[in-house]
Short mmCIF file of C-alpha atoms in Angstrom, two decimals:
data_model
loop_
_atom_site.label_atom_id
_atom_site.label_comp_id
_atom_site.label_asym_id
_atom_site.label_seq_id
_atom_site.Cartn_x
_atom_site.Cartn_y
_atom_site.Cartn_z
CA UNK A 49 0.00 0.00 0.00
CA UNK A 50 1.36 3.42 -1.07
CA UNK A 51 2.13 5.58 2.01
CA UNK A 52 -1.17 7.74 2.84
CA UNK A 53 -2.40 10.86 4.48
CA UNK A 54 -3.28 10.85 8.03
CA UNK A 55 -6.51 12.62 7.91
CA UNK A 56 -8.45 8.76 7.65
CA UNK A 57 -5.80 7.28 10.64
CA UNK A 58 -6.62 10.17 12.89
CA UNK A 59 -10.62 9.84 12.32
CA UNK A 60 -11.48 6.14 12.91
CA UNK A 61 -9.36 6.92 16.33
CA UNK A 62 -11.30 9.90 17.08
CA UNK A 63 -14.35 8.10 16.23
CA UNK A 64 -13.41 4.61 18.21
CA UNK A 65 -11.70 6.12 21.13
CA UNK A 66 -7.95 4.28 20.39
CA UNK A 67 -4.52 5.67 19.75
CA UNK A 68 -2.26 5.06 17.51
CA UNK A 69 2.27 5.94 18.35
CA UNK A 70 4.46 6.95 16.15
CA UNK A 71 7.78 5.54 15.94
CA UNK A 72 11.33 7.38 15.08
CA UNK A 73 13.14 5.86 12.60
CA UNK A 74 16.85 6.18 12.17
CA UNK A 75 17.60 3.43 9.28
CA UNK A 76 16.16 1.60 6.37
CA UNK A 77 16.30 -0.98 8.19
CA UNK A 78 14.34 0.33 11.27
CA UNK A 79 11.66 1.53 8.63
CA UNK A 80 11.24 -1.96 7.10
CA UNK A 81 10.91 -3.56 11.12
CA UNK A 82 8.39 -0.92 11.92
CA UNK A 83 5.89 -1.42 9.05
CA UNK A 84 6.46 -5.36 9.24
CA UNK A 85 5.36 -5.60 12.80
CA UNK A 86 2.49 -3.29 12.17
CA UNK A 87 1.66 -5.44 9.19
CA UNK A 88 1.89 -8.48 11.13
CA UNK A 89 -0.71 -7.29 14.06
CA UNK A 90 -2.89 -4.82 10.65
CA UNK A 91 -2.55 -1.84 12.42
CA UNK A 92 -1.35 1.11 10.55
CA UNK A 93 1.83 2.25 11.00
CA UNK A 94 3.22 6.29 11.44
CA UNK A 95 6.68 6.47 11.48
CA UNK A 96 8.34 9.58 11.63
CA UNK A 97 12.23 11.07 10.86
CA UNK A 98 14.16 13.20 13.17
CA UNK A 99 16.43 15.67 12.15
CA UNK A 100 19.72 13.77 12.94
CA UNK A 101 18.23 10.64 12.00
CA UNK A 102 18.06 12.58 8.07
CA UNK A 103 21.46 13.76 8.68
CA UNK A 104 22.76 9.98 9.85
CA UNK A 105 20.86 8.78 6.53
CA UNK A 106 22.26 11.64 4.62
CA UNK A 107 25.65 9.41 5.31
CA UNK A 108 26.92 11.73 8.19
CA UNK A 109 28.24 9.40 10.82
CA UNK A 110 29.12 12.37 13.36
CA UNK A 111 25.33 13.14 12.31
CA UNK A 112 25.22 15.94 15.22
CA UNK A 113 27.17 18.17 12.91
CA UNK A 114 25.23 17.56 9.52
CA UNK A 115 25.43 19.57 7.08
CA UNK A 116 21.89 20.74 4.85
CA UNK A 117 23.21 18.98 2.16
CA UNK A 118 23.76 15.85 4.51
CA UNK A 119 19.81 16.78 5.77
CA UNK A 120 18.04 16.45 2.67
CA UNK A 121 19.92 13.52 1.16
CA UNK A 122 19.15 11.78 4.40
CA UNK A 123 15.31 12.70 4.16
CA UNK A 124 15.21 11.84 1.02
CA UNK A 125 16.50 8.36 1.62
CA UNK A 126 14.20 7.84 4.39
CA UNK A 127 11.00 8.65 3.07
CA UNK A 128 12.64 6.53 -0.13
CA UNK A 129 12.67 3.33 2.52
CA UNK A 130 9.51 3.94 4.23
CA UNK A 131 7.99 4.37 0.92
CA UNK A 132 9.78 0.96 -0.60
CA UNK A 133 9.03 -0.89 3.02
CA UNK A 134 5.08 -0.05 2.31
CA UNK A 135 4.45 -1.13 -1.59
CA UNK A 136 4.30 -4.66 -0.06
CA UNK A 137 1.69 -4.19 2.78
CA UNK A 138 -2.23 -4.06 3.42
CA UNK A 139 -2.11 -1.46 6.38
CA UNK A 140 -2.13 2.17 6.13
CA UNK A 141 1.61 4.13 6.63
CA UNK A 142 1.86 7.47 6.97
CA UNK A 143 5.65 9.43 7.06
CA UNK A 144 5.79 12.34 9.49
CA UNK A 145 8.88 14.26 9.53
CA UNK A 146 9.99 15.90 12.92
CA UNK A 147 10.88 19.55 12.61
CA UNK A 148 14.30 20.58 13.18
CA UNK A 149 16.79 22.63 15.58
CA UNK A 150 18.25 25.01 13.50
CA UNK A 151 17.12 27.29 10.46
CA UNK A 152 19.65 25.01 8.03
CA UNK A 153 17.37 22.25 9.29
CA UNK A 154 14.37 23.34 8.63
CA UNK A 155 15.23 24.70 5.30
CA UNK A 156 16.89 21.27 4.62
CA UNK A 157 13.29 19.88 5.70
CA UNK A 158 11.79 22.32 3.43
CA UNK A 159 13.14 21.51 0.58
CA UNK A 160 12.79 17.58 0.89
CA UNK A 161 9.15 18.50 1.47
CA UNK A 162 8.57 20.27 -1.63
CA UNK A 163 10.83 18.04 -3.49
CA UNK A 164 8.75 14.60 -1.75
CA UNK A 165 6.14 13.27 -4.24
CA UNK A 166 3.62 11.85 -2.08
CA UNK A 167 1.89 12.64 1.32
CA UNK A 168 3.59 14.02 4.73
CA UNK A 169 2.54 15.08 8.27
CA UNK A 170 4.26 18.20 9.12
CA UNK A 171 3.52 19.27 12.93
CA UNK A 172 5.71 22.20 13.54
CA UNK A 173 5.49 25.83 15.27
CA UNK A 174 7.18 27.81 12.46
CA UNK A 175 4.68 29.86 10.24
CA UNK A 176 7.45 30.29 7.14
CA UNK A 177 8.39 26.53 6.97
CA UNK A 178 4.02 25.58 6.83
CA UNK A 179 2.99 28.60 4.51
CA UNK A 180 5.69 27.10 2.39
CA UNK A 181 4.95 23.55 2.06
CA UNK A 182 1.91 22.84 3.25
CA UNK A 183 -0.99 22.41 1.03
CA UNK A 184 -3.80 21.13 3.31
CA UNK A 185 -4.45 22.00 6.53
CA UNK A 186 -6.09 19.62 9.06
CA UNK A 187 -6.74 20.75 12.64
CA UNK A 188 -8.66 18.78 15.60
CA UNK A 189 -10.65 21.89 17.53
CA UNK A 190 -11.50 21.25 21.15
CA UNK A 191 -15.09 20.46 20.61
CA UNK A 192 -14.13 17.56 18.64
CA UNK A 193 -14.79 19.28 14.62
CA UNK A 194 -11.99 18.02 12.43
CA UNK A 195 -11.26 21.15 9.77
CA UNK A 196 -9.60 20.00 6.65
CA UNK A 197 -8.50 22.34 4.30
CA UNK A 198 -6.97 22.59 1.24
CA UNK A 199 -5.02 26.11 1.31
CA UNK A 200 -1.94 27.27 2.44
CA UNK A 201 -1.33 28.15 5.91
CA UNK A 202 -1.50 31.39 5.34
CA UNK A 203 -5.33 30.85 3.54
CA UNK A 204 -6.38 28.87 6.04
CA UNK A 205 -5.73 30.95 9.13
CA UNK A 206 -7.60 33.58 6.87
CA UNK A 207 -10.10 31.08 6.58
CA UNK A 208 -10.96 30.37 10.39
CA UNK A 209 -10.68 33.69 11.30
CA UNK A 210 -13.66 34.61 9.36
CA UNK A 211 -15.61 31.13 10.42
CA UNK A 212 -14.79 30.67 13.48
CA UNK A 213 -14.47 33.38 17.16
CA UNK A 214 -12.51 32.26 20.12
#
């Protein structure tokens, strides 16, 4: 199965009362364990790559000094694994990419992001990095509504400022 958005994962847990973790992964090879033993018990599987984990995959083994260039090769070969590791599957996977420490991470992120043909849950406090790669916004409010928009960041908080009052 093709690695898919979250949106359907984080409804039929909302809706059945269940959670679901999300597990770092540091290697190809970690990738491939994670979706087999989620594929073994058909529960989908989120896996999700730090920013020294990209920089380790990028082929930096002192990956606490990466370089961007390390950054997005490693990003690129993880979301190349996890994306290899789930053509085989029957369970839902979903790639979620952990924001970085430093502004030559997140650009590095930034640029794998835009560059990544396929879908990716960004969670991340930095307006520049989300108005420039994301392209649908999906937010839980607290009396349970799930918003899903397809907009920029920017759109969006447009968007629920004129729908919705605090």
């Amino acid at each position: 199965m093709p690695i898919v958005p979250l949106r359907p994962l984080l409804e039929a847990t909302h809706r059945y009362g269940f959670a679901h973790g999300a597990f770092n992964v540091n290697t190809a090879a970690q990738a491939q364990a994670v979706i087999e033993i989620h594929d073994t018990f058909r529960s989908a599987a989120i896996l999700q790559g730090a920013d020294l984990a990209n920089a380790f995959m990028g082929g930096r083994a002192d990956f606490a000094n990466g370089t961007v260039a390390d950054k997005q090769l490693g990003a690129r070969r993880i979301m190349d694994a996890v994306r290899a590791a789930s053509q085989d599957v029957s369970i839902p996977v979903v790639m979620h990419l952990d924001h970085g420490h430093d502004m030559e991470s997140i650009q590095a992120v930034n640029k794998g992001l835009i560059a990544f043909p396929g879908n990716v849950l960004l969670a991340s406090h930095d307006h520049e990095m989300l108005q420039s790669v994301a392209n649908r916004i999906i937010e839980f409010l607290p009396d349970g509504t799930i918003v899903d928009k397809l907009s920029t960041y920017d759109e969006y908080l447009e968007w629920k400022v004129s729908n919705y009052t605090t």
